[in-house]
Amino acid sequence: MILIDYLSDKVGGAFAQLGGDKNFGRVQFSDRPDLAQFQCNGAMAAAKALGKNPRDIAQMVCDILASDVELININIAGPGFINMSVTDDVLARFTCNAFADLRFGVPHFADTDRAVVVDYGGPNVAKAMHVGHLRSSVIGESVCRILRFAGFNVLGDIHLGDWGTHIGMVIVEMKRRYPTLVYFDENFVGEYPAESPITMADLEEIYPAASAACKADEALMTQAHAATVDLQKKRRGYIALWRHIMNISIASMKKNFAAMNVYFDLWKGESDVQDIIPVMVDDLRAKDFAVEDQGAVVIPVKQDTDTKEYPPLILYKRDGATMYGTTDLATIVDRVTHYNPQRMVYVVDQRQHLHFDQVFRAARMTKIVKDDVELIHAGFGTMNGTDGKPFKTRAGGVMKLEDLFEMGRAKALEKLHEAELDKDVDAAELQDIAHKVAIAAIKFADLQNNRIADYVFDLDRLTRFEGKTGPYILYQAVRIKSLIKKAAAQGDAPATMWQVTDKDRALHLLLNRFPQIVSIAAKNYTPHVLCDHAYNLAQEFSAFYSNTHILSESDEAQRRGWIGVCQATYNQLEKTLDLLGLEIPARM
Ligand code: ARG
């Protein structure tokens, strides 16, 4: 049992004795830690329910609790807030338990094994991955890890943008550059080469050129659309070329994602559901969910409660082309068929909210999903530049992720050198440390923002090592680890049972907050609450460490007890960082 539930039972019991609901006794960590460790705000609601004065109710609850030897410092504040603290013995008991169990008391939240599909990352093939892909990737990965830890059967799906006009544009541009390639010869019947005619570096140059050319020239755009249609009709040469584009793009993506510590369970994409689209649309038409509208085929998803015009979901455009929404609806069909998920969570830019709302409405109306399936758009805000507009590099373009990582590593090496932390470390290890530090800096700077808020992408902040940053937290983690190592060297193993002292009481309280923090993060898909926790742990440990002579303490039980508390702190910090997708380097 976790501390907050243990206390809620006690206080709930007191409310029940007074004839009130047990739930009025819900206890939380105090908003005013200077007054007490915990508080219960239930007296106000209980007073209403029981027709009494809130302060009188609070007083009666306090009177009952007064006989509880585990509670101290019980008092009433304001209109009827009940404040209380626990004895050090209770606190120690709970942190000792948390140490024994690497779940730190976090319960399993899932009540069924049915999958939770998390749709994140979502890069389009043929393009270089850029900073615009950062948010979905790092938030989505953290959401997967949090849900997994909370006991859910998670399937993370990259949902590649691997079908559509952007491929058509690349085909047209390649045909212009290399007209003699066998892929363009309609009479060719032999086997296409296994080797790609272009590299990722070529593609990174071809794609923007193709896109700019098509935007500037309507005739080219028409050709690109025609090439897309031919691709959709499975023209052999185009499919072969598309496969090459896929292979080289995916290989490059895998490098980027591995660098970010992001791993997908499923590498599915838009192309995987193209074949089921005609079947789905025919079925929806037969059932009258899909109707013709000015030559297009749409699902009207407006509801009576809408106060504004609400656009229908377009399945086929007038020219018969499928849309983004068509693919997303078909993807839901595919997921239901293959994974029977209890929930689908889309970690996608908040600017696509209307799109998901339309798709979700269509999926519900048409019973493509049953009522017991949750569909959630966990949107995130825009990464803006310092000018307040969506981020662009100084040259006005997008910054490649690889370049961002490289800048981060260079900065990390510089800082490690300044702090003389690069002494007696071999080159390979130094690179590994610099990489982990850089990734922590970049990911933490993103993850610490409430996901729904827009934030300013500030390179300076990304590479800062002090204050609320990834590197600061990693540094504290490494410090704890080296302290434990030194302790071991002098023959001190961490104790598994300990007392609470004035020096570490705040740390104990913080360690006990973890289960609730995980629960909030899992419920709201908000990694930033874990960022806050990691930072608080790092700071609280640092304060404890600088006020306490741990290793030179003469009382062995005390010394080993403190080392135990350090180990518990390390374990929880490591877990918190892992849920954020961050790794602690061997040294720093
Ligand atoms: N490829 C899309 C884009 O670049 C993101 C995909 C998000 N996932 C989805 N199921 N629509 O905007």
Coordinates of C-alpha atoms and ligand atoms in Angstrom, one line a residue:
M1 CA 0.0 0.0 0.0
I2 CA 1.2 3.5 -0.7
L3 CA 1.5 6.1 2.0
I4 CA -1.2 8.5 0.7
D5 CA -3.8 5.6 0.6
Y6 CA -2.7 4.4 4.0
L7 CA -3.4 7.9 5.5
S8 CA -6.6 8.3 3.4
D9 CA -7.9 5.1 5.0
K10 CA -7.3 6.5 8.5
V11 CA -9.0 9.8 7.8
G12 CA -11.7 8.2 5.7
G13 CA -12.4 6.0 8.7
A14 CA -12.9 9.1 10.9
F15 CA -15.4 10.6 8.4
A16 CA -17.2 7.3 8.3
Q17 CA -17.5 7.2 12.1
L18 CA -19.3 10.6 11.8
G19 CA -21.7 9.2 9.3
G20 CA -20.0 10.6 6.2
D21 CA -18.6 9.0 3.1
K22 CA -15.1 7.4 3.5
N23 CA -14.0 9.3 0.4
F24 CA -14.2 12.6 2.2
G25 CA -11.0 11.4 3.9
R26 CA -8.9 11.6 0.8
V27 CA -5.4 12.8 1.9
Q28 CA -2.9 14.6 -0.3
F29 CA 0.6 15.9 0.1
S30 CA 0.4 19.4 1.6
D31 CA 0.4 22.5 -0.4
R32 CA 2.1 24.2 2.6
P33 CA 4.9 21.8 3.6
D34 CA 6.0 24.4 6.1
L35 CA 2.7 23.8 8.1
A36 CA 2.3 20.0 7.7
Q37 CA 3.3 17.1 5.5
F38 CA -0.3 16.2 4.5
Q39 CA -3.7 17.7 4.2
C40 CA -7.3 16.6 3.8
N41 CA -9.8 19.0 2.3
G42 CA -12.9 16.8 2.7
A43 CA -14.5 18.6 5.6
M44 CA -16.0 21.2 3.4
A45 CA -17.9 18.7 1.2
A46 CA -18.7 16.6 4.2
A47 CA -20.2 19.6 6.0
K48 CA -22.5 20.1 3.0
A49 CA -23.6 16.5 2.9
L50 CA -24.1 16.3 6.7
G51 CA -25.6 19.7 7.1
K52 CA -23.0 20.9 9.6
N53 CA -20.4 23.5 9.9
P54 CA -17.1 22.6 8.1
R55 CA -14.8 23.6 11.0
D56 CA -16.9 21.6 13.4
I57 CA -16.7 18.5 11.2
A58 CA -12.9 19.1 10.8
Q59 CA -12.6 19.4 14.6
M60 CA -14.5 16.1 15.2
V61 CA -12.3 14.3 12.6
C62 CA -9.2 15.7 14.4
D63 CA -10.6 14.5 17.7
I64 CA -10.9 11.0 16.4
L65 CA -7.5 11.1 14.8
A66 CA -5.8 12.4 17.9
S67 CA -5.7 8.9 19.4
D68 CA -3.8 7.6 16.4
V69 CA -0.2 7.2 17.5
E70 CA 1.1 7.3 13.9
L71 CA -0.2 10.8 13.3
I72 CA 1.3 14.0 14.7
N73 CA 0.8 17.7 14.4
I74 CA -2.9 17.5 13.6
N75 CA -4.6 20.9 13.2
I76 CA -7.2 22.8 11.3
A77 CA -6.5 25.7 9.0
G78 CA -8.8 28.2 7.2
P79 CA -12.4 27.1 6.7
G80 CA -11.7 23.5 7.6
F81 CA -8.5 22.1 6.0
I82 CA -7.1 19.3 8.1
N83 CA -3.4 19.3 8.4
M84 CA -1.3 16.4 9.7
S85 CA 2.1 14.8 9.6
V86 CA 3.2 11.3 10.2
T87 CA 5.8 10.0 12.7
D88 CA 9.3 9.3 11.4
D89 CA 8.7 5.6 12.0
V90 CA 5.8 5.5 9.5
L91 CA 7.8 7.5 7.0
A92 CA 10.8 5.1 7.3
R93 CA 8.6 2.1 7.0
F94 CA 7.2 3.3 3.7
T95 CA 10.5 4.3 2.2
C96 CA 12.0 0.9 3.3
N97 CA 9.2 -0.9 1.5
A98 CA 9.7 1.2 -1.6
F99 CA 13.4 0.3 -1.6
A100 CA 12.6 -3.4 -1.3
D101 CA 10.2 -3.3 -4.3
L102 CA 11.5 -1.7 -7.5
R103 CA 8.0 -0.6 -8.4
F104 CA 8.2 1.8 -5.4
G105 CA 4.6 0.8 -4.6
V106 CA 3.3 1.8 -8.0
P107 CA 0.3 -0.4 -8.6
H108 CA -0.7 -2.0 -11.9
F109 CA -3.5 0.2 -13.2
A110 CA -4.6 -1.9 -16.2
D111 CA -7.5 -4.2 -15.6
T112 CA -7.3 -5.9 -18.9
D113 CA -4.5 -7.2 -21.1
R114 CA -6.0 -5.7 -24.2
A115 CA -3.5 -3.6 -26.0
V116 CA -3.0 0.1 -25.9
V117 CA -1.8 1.3 -29.2
V118 CA 0.3 4.5 -29.1
D119 CA 0.7 6.2 -32.4
Y120 CA 3.7 8.4 -32.4
G121 CA 6.8 9.5 -34.3
G122 CA 4.9 9.5 -37.6
P123 CA 7.7 10.8 -39.9
N124 CA 7.2 10.9 -43.6
V125 CA 9.6 8.8 -45.6
A126 CA 11.9 10.4 -48.2
K127 CA 12.5 13.4 -45.9
A128 CA 15.3 14.0 -43.5
M129 CA 14.2 13.9 -39.9
H130 CA 14.2 17.4 -38.4
V131 CA 13.4 19.1 -35.1
G132 CA 9.7 19.0 -36.0
H133 CA 9.9 15.3 -35.3
L134 CA 11.3 15.7 -31.9
R135 CA 8.2 16.3 -29.8
S136 CA 6.1 13.4 -31.1
S137 CA 9.0 11.0 -30.8
V138 CA 10.2 11.9 -27.3
I139 CA 6.7 12.5 -25.7
G140 CA 5.3 9.4 -27.4
E141 CA 8.2 7.2 -26.2
S142 CA 7.8 8.5 -22.7
V143 CA 4.1 7.9 -22.8
C144 CA 4.7 4.3 -23.9
R145 CA 7.2 3.7 -21.1
I146 CA 4.9 5.2 -18.5
L147 CA 1.9 3.2 -19.6
R148 CA 4.0 0.0 -19.7
F149 CA 5.2 0.6 -16.2
A150 CA 1.6 1.3 -15.1
G151 CA 0.8 -2.3 -16.3
F152 CA -0.6 -1.8 -19.8
N153 CA 0.1 -3.9 -22.7
V154 CA 1.5 -1.2 -25.0
L155 CA 2.1 -1.3 -28.7
G156 CA 4.0 1.7 -30.0
D157 CA 3.4 2.2 -33.7
I158 CA 5.4 4.6 -35.8
H159 CA 2.7 5.1 -38.4
L160 CA 5.0 6.1 -41.2
G161 CA 3.9 8.6 -43.7
D162 CA 4.9 6.3 -46.5
W163 CA 2.2 6.8 -49.1
G164 CA 0.9 9.8 -51.0
T165 CA 1.9 12.8 -53.1
H166 CA 5.3 13.3 -51.5
I167 CA 6.4 10.0 -53.0
G168 CA 4.9 11.0 -56.4
M169 CA 6.9 14.2 -56.3
V170 CA 10.1 12.3 -55.6
I171 CA 9.4 9.9 -58.5
V172 CA 8.8 12.8 -60.9
E173 CA 12.0 14.6 -59.8
M174 CA 14.0 11.4 -60.2
K175 CA 12.6 10.8 -63.6
R176 CA 13.7 14.3 -64.6
R177 CA 17.2 13.7 -63.3
Y178 CA 17.7 10.1 -64.3
P179 CA 15.3 9.4 -67.2
T180 CA 17.1 6.2 -68.3
L181 CA 16.7 4.4 -65.0
V182 CA 14.9 1.1 -65.6
Y183 CA 12.2 2.0 -63.1
F184 CA 10.7 4.4 -65.6
D185 CA 10.7 2.0 -68.5
E186 CA 7.1 0.7 -68.8
N187 CA 8.1 -2.2 -71.0
F188 CA 10.6 -3.5 -68.6
V189 CA 9.7 -7.0 -67.4
G190 CA 12.9 -8.2 -65.7
E191 CA 14.0 -8.0 -62.1
Y192 CA 14.8 -4.6 -60.7
P193 CA 18.2 -4.1 -59.1
A194 CA 18.4 -4.9 -55.4
E195 CA 20.6 -1.9 -54.8
S196 CA 19.0 1.6 -54.5
P197 CA 20.0 4.0 -57.3
I198 CA 20.3 6.8 -54.7
T199 CA 21.5 7.2 -51.1
M200 CA 19.7 9.0 -48.2
A201 CA 22.0 11.9 -48.7
D202 CA 20.7 12.1 -52.3
L203 CA 17.2 11.8 -51.2
E204 CA 17.6 14.6 -48.6
E205 CA 18.5 16.9 -51.5
I206 CA 16.0 15.5 -54.0
Y207 CA 12.9 15.8 -51.8
P208 CA 13.1 19.5 -51.0
A209 CA 14.0 20.2 -54.6
A210 CA 11.0 18.1 -55.8
S211 CA 8.7 19.8 -53.4
A212 CA 9.8 23.3 -54.3
A213 CA 9.6 22.5 -58.1
C214 CA 6.1 21.1 -57.8
K215 CA 4.9 24.1 -55.7
A216 CA 6.2 26.5 -58.3
D217 CA 5.0 24.6 -61.4
E218 CA 1.4 23.4 -61.7
A219 CA 2.3 21.0 -64.6
L220 CA 4.9 19.3 -62.4
M221 CA 2.4 19.0 -59.6
T222 CA -0.1 17.4 -62.0
Q223 CA 2.6 14.9 -63.0
A224 CA 3.3 14.2 -59.3
H225 CA -0.4 13.5 -58.7
A226 CA -0.4 11.2 -61.8
A227 CA 2.7 9.4 -60.5
T228 CA 1.0 8.9 -57.2
V229 CA -2.0 7.4 -58.8
D230 CA 0.2 5.1 -60.8
L231 CA 2.0 4.1 -57.6
Q232 CA -1.4 3.4 -56.0
K233 CA -2.3 1.3 -59.0
K234 CA 0.9 -0.7 -58.2
R235 CA 2.9 0.2 -61.3
R236 CA 5.8 -2.2 -61.0
G237 CA 8.7 0.2 -61.6
Y238 CA 7.3 2.7 -59.2
I239 CA 6.7 0.1 -56.5
A240 CA 10.3 -1.0 -56.9
L241 CA 11.5 2.6 -56.6
W242 CA 9.2 3.2 -53.6
R243 CA 10.7 0.1 -51.9
H244 CA 14.2 1.6 -52.3
I245 CA 13.0 5.0 -50.9
M246 CA 11.4 3.1 -48.0
N247 CA 14.6 1.1 -47.2
I248 CA 17.0 3.9 -47.2
S249 CA 14.6 6.2 -45.3
I250 CA 13.9 3.6 -42.7
A251 CA 17.6 2.8 -42.2
S252 CA 18.2 6.5 -41.6
M253 CA 15.2 6.9 -39.3
K254 CA 16.3 4.0 -37.2
K255 CA 19.6 5.7 -36.6
N256 CA 17.9 8.9 -35.5
F257 CA 15.4 7.1 -33.3
A258 CA 18.1 4.9 -31.7
A259 CA 20.1 8.1 -30.9
M260 CA 17.0 9.4 -29.1
N261 CA 16.4 6.2 -27.3
V262 CA 13.1 5.8 -29.1
Y263 CA 12.0 2.3 -30.1
F264 CA 8.8 1.2 -31.8
D265 CA 7.0 -2.1 -31.5
L266 CA 5.3 -1.7 -34.9
W267 CA 6.8 -0.2 -38.0
K268 CA 3.5 0.1 -39.8
G269 CA 2.5 2.9 -42.1
E270 CA -0.1 4.5 -44.3
S271 CA 0.8 2.1 -47.1
D272 CA -0.2 -0.9 -45.1
V273 CA -3.9 0.0 -45.1
Q274 CA -4.3 1.1 -48.8
D275 CA -5.8 -2.2 -49.8
I276 CA -8.5 -2.2 -47.2
I277 CA -9.7 1.3 -48.1
P278 CA -11.9 0.3 -51.1
V279 CA -13.5 -2.5 -49.0
M280 CA -14.1 -0.1 -46.1
V281 CA -15.6 2.6 -48.2
D282 CA -17.9 0.2 -50.1
D283 CA -19.1 -1.1 -46.8
L284 CA -19.7 2.4 -45.4
R285 CA -21.6 3.3 -48.5
A286 CA -23.7 0.2 -48.3
K287 CA -24.6 1.1 -44.8
D288 CA -25.3 4.8 -45.8
F289 CA -22.7 6.2 -43.4
A290 CA -20.7 7.4 -46.4
V291 CA -22.5 9.5 -49.0
E292 CA -21.8 11.3 -52.2
D293 CA -21.3 15.1 -51.9
Q294 CA -20.5 17.1 -55.0
G295 CA -18.7 14.2 -56.5
A296 CA -16.7 13.4 -53.4
V297 CA -17.5 10.6 -50.9
V298 CA -17.8 11.8 -47.4
I299 CA -19.0 10.8 -43.9
P300 CA -21.0 13.7 -42.4
V301 CA -19.9 13.8 -38.8
K302 CA -21.7 16.8 -37.6
Q303 CA -23.5 16.3 -34.3
D304 CA -26.7 18.0 -33.0
T305 CA -24.7 19.6 -30.2
D306 CA -22.3 21.4 -32.6
T307 CA -22.8 25.1 -32.5
K308 CA -20.7 25.7 -35.6
E309 CA -20.4 24.3 -39.1
Y310 CA -18.5 21.0 -38.8
P311 CA -16.8 19.6 -41.9
P312 CA -17.5 16.1 -43.0
L313 CA -14.7 13.5 -43.2
I314 CA -13.7 13.2 -46.8
L315 CA -13.0 9.6 -47.9
Y316 CA -12.5 10.2 -51.6
K317 CA -12.0 13.5 -53.3
R318 CA -13.7 14.4 -56.5
D319 CA -10.8 12.9 -58.5
G320 CA -11.0 9.6 -56.5
A321 CA -7.9 10.3 -54.4
T322 CA -7.9 9.2 -50.8
M323 CA -7.2 11.6 -48.0
Y324 CA -5.3 11.6 -44.7
G325 CA -8.5 10.9 -42.9
T326 CA -9.3 7.9 -45.1
T327 CA -6.0 6.4 -44.2
D328 CA -6.5 7.1 -40.5
L329 CA -9.9 5.6 -40.5
A330 CA -8.7 2.5 -42.3
T331 CA -5.8 2.3 -39.8
I332 CA -8.3 2.0 -37.0
V333 CA -10.1 -0.8 -38.9
D334 CA -6.7 -2.5 -39.2
R335 CA -5.8 -2.1 -35.6
V336 CA -9.2 -3.3 -34.4
T337 CA -8.8 -6.4 -36.6
H338 CA -5.2 -7.2 -35.6
Y339 CA -4.8 -6.1 -32.0
N340 CA -8.3 -5.6 -30.6
P341 CA -7.0 -2.7 -28.5
Q342 CA -8.8 -1.2 -25.5
R343 CA -7.4 2.2 -26.4
M344 CA -5.6 4.1 -29.1
V345 CA -3.6 7.1 -28.2
Y346 CA -2.3 9.5 -30.8
V347 CA 0.7 11.6 -29.8
V348 CA 0.4 14.1 -32.6
D349 CA 0.6 17.9 -33.0
Q350 CA -2.3 19.7 -31.5
R351 CA -2.9 21.5 -34.8
Q352 CA -4.3 18.2 -36.1
H353 CA -7.0 18.2 -33.5
L354 CA -9.9 18.7 -35.8
H355 CA -8.6 15.9 -38.0
F356 CA -8.6 13.5 -35.2
D357 CA -11.9 14.7 -33.9
Q358 CA -13.4 14.0 -37.3
V359 CA -11.8 10.6 -37.6
F360 CA -12.9 9.6 -34.1
R361 CA -16.4 10.7 -34.7
A362 CA -16.5 8.7 -37.9
A363 CA -15.1 5.6 -36.2
R364 CA -17.7 5.8 -33.4
M365 CA -20.7 6.5 -35.6
T366 CA -19.9 3.7 -38.0
K367 CA -19.1 1.3 -35.1
I368 CA -15.7 0.7 -36.6
V369 CA -14.8 0.9 -32.9
K370 CA -17.0 -0.5 -30.2
D371 CA -18.1 1.8 -27.4
D372 CA -15.5 0.2 -25.0
V373 CA -12.6 1.4 -27.1
E374 CA -11.1 4.7 -26.1
L375 CA -9.7 7.0 -28.8
I376 CA -7.5 9.8 -27.5
H377 CA -5.6 12.6 -29.2
A378 CA -2.8 13.4 -26.8
G379 CA -1.8 16.6 -28.7
F380 CA 1.2 18.7 -28.1
G381 CA 1.9 22.4 -28.6
T382 CA 4.1 24.0 -31.3
M383 CA 7.8 24.4 -30.9
N384 CA 8.3 28.0 -31.7
G385 CA 11.4 30.0 -32.5
T386 CA 12.5 32.9 -30.3
D387 CA 10.3 35.1 -32.6
G388 CA 7.2 33.3 -31.4
K389 CA 6.6 31.7 -34.8
P390 CA 7.0 27.9 -35.6
F391 CA 10.7 27.2 -35.3
K392 CA 13.0 27.7 -38.4
T393 CA 16.8 27.9 -38.6
R394 CA 18.4 31.2 -39.2
A395 CA 18.5 30.4 -42.9
G396 CA 14.7 29.9 -42.8
G397 CA 14.8 26.2 -43.2
V398 CA 14.3 23.3 -40.8
M399 CA 17.1 21.9 -38.6
K400 CA 18.0 18.3 -39.2
L401 CA 17.8 16.2 -36.0
E402 CA 21.3 14.8 -36.7
D403 CA 22.7 18.3 -36.8
L404 CA 21.0 19.1 -33.5
F405 CA 22.4 16.0 -31.8
E406 CA 25.9 16.9 -33.2
M407 CA 25.6 20.4 -31.7
G408 CA 24.5 18.9 -28.4
R409 CA 27.4 16.5 -28.3
A410 CA 30.0 19.2 -29.1
K411 CA 28.6 21.4 -26.4
A412 CA 28.6 18.4 -23.9
L413 CA 32.3 17.7 -24.8
E414 CA 33.1 21.3 -24.2
K415 CA 31.5 21.3 -20.8
L416 CA 33.0 18.0 -19.8
H417 CA 36.4 19.3 -20.7
E418 CA 35.8 22.6 -18.7
A419 CA 34.9 20.5 -15.6
E420 CA 37.9 18.3 -16.3
L421 CA 35.6 15.3 -16.4
D422 CA 37.3 14.1 -19.6
K423 CA 40.5 13.1 -17.8
D424 CA 41.4 9.4 -17.8
V425 CA 38.3 8.5 -19.9
D426 CA 39.0 6.7 -23.1
A427 CA 37.7 8.2 -26.3
A428 CA 34.9 5.8 -26.9
E429 CA 33.5 6.2 -23.4
L430 CA 33.8 10.0 -23.6
Q431 CA 31.7 9.9 -26.8
D432 CA 29.1 7.8 -25.0
I433 CA 29.0 10.2 -22.1
A434 CA 28.7 13.2 -24.3
H435 CA 26.0 11.6 -26.3
K436 CA 23.9 10.7 -23.3
V437 CA 24.4 14.1 -21.8
A438 CA 23.4 15.8 -25.1
I439 CA 20.3 13.6 -25.5
A440 CA 19.3 14.3 -22.0
A441 CA 19.6 18.0 -22.5
I442 CA 17.6 18.0 -25.6
K443 CA 14.9 15.6 -24.5
F444 CA 14.5 17.1 -21.1
A445 CA 14.1 20.6 -22.5
D446 CA 11.2 19.3 -24.5
L447 CA 9.6 16.9 -22.1
Q448 CA 9.5 19.3 -19.1
N449 CA 6.9 21.4 -20.9
N450 CA 3.3 20.6 -20.3
R451 CA 2.7 18.8 -23.6
I452 CA -0.2 20.9 -24.7
A453 CA 1.6 24.2 -24.3
D454 CA 3.5 25.8 -27.1
Y455 CA 7.1 26.4 -26.1
V456 CA 10.1 28.3 -27.4
F457 CA 12.9 26.2 -28.9
D458 CA 15.9 27.9 -27.6
L459 CA 19.2 26.3 -28.5
D460 CA 21.0 28.0 -25.6
R461 CA 18.6 26.4 -23.2
L462 CA 19.0 23.0 -24.8
T463 CA 22.6 23.0 -24.1
R464 CA 22.5 24.5 -20.6
F465 CA 23.8 22.2 -17.8
E466 CA 22.6 24.0 -14.7
G467 CA 19.2 24.4 -13.1
K468 CA 16.2 22.4 -14.3
T469 CA 18.0 20.6 -17.1
G470 CA 18.7 17.0 -18.1
P471 CA 22.5 17.2 -17.5
Y472 CA 22.0 18.6 -14.0
I473 CA 19.8 15.6 -13.1
L474 CA 22.2 13.1 -14.7
Y475 CA 25.0 14.7 -12.8
Q476 CA 23.2 14.2 -9.5
A477 CA 22.4 10.6 -10.4
V478 CA 26.1 10.0 -11.2
R479 CA 27.1 11.6 -7.8
I480 CA 24.8 9.2 -5.9
K481 CA 26.2 6.3 -7.8
S482 CA 29.8 7.2 -7.0
L483 CA 28.9 7.8 -3.4
I484 CA 27.5 4.3 -3.2
K485 CA 30.6 2.9 -4.9
K486 CA 32.8 4.7 -2.4
A487 CA 30.8 3.3 0.4
A488 CA 31.1 -0.2 -1.0
A489 CA 34.9 0.3 -1.2
Q490 CA 35.0 1.1 2.5
G491 CA 33.0 -2.0 3.3
D492 CA 29.6 -0.3 3.7
A493 CA 26.7 -2.0 2.0
P494 CA 23.4 0.0 2.0
A495 CA 21.1 -0.9 4.9
T496 CA 17.6 -2.1 3.9
M497 CA 16.0 -0.6 7.1
W498 CA 16.6 2.8 8.4
Q499 CA 15.5 5.7 10.6
V500 CA 14.4 9.1 9.3
T501 CA 16.5 12.0 10.5
D502 CA 16.2 15.8 10.2
K503 CA 18.6 15.8 7.4
D504 CA 16.7 13.4 5.1
R505 CA 13.1 13.8 6.1
A506 CA 12.2 15.9 3.1
L507 CA 13.8 13.3 0.8
H508 CA 11.7 10.5 2.4
L509 CA 8.6 12.5 1.8
L510 CA 9.5 13.1 -1.8
L511 CA 10.3 9.4 -2.4
N512 CA 6.7 8.6 -1.2
R513 CA 5.2 10.9 -3.8
F514 CA 6.3 8.7 -6.7
P515 CA 3.3 6.4 -7.1
Q516 CA 0.9 9.3 -7.3
I517 CA 3.1 11.1 -9.9
V518 CA 3.2 8.0 -12.1
S519 CA -0.5 7.7 -11.8
I520 CA -1.1 11.3 -12.9
A521 CA 1.4 10.9 -15.8
A522 CA -0.3 7.7 -17.0
K523 CA -3.8 9.2 -16.7
N524 CA -3.1 12.4 -18.5
Y525 CA -0.2 11.4 -20.8
T526 CA 2.0 14.0 -19.2
P527 CA 5.7 13.2 -18.9
H528 CA 6.4 16.7 -17.5
V529 CA 5.2 15.7 -14.1
L530 CA 8.0 13.1 -14.0
C531 CA 10.5 15.8 -15.1
D532 CA 9.4 17.8 -12.1
H533 CA 9.8 14.8 -9.9
A534 CA 13.3 13.9 -11.2
Y535 CA 14.4 17.5 -10.7
N536 CA 13.0 17.6 -7.2
L537 CA 14.7 14.3 -6.3
A538 CA 18.0 15.7 -7.7
Q539 CA 17.7 18.9 -5.7
E540 CA 16.6 17.2 -2.5
F541 CA 19.4 14.7 -2.7
S542 CA 21.9 17.5 -3.4
A543 CA 20.7 19.4 -0.3
F544 CA 20.9 16.2 1.8
Y545 CA 24.4 15.4 0.5
S546 CA 25.8 18.8 1.2
N547 CA 24.4 18.9 4.8
T548 CA 25.5 15.4 5.8
H549 CA 28.8 13.7 6.2
I550 CA 27.6 10.4 5.1
L551 CA 30.7 8.3 4.6
S552 CA 32.5 9.6 7.6
E553 CA 29.6 9.2 10.0
S554 CA 30.9 7.2 13.0
D555 CA 27.7 5.4 13.9
E556 CA 27.6 2.4 11.5
A557 CA 23.9 1.9 11.6
Q558 CA 23.3 5.5 10.8
R559 CA 25.9 5.5 8.1
R560 CA 24.6 2.4 6.4
G561 CA 21.0 3.7 6.8
W562 CA 21.9 6.9 4.9
I563 CA 23.6 4.9 2.2
G564 CA 20.4 2.9 2.0
V565 CA 18.4 6.1 1.5
C566 CA 20.9 7.1 -1.2
Q567 CA 20.4 3.8 -2.9
A568 CA 16.6 4.1 -2.7
T569 CA 16.9 7.7 -4.2
Y570 CA 19.1 6.4 -6.9
N571 CA 16.8 3.6 -7.8
Q572 CA 13.8 5.9 -8.0
L573 CA 15.7 8.5 -9.9
E574 CA 16.9 5.9 -12.4
K575 CA 13.4 4.6 -12.9
T576 CA 12.0 8.2 -13.3
L577 CA 14.7 8.9 -15.9
D578 CA 14.0 5.6 -17.7
L579 CA 10.3 6.5 -17.9
L580 CA 11.4 9.7 -19.7
G581 CA 13.7 7.7 -22.0
L582 CA 16.9 9.1 -20.5
E583 CA 20.0 7.1 -19.6
I584 CA 22.5 7.8 -16.9
P585 CA 26.1 7.7 -18.1
A586 CA 28.7 5.6 -16.2
R587 CA 30.4 8.8 -15.0
M588 CA 30.2 12.5 -15.5
Ligands
ARG1 N1 2.8 11.7 -40.9 C1 2.0 12.7 -40.2 C2 2.5 14.1 -40.3 O1 3.7 14.2 -40.7 C3 1.8 12.3 -38.8 C4 1.1 11.0 -38.5 C5 0.4 11.0 -37.2 N2 -0.4 9.8 -37.0 C6 -1.6 9.6 -37.6 N3 -2.1 8.4 -37.3 N4 -2.1 10.5 -38.4 O2 1.8 15.0 -40.0

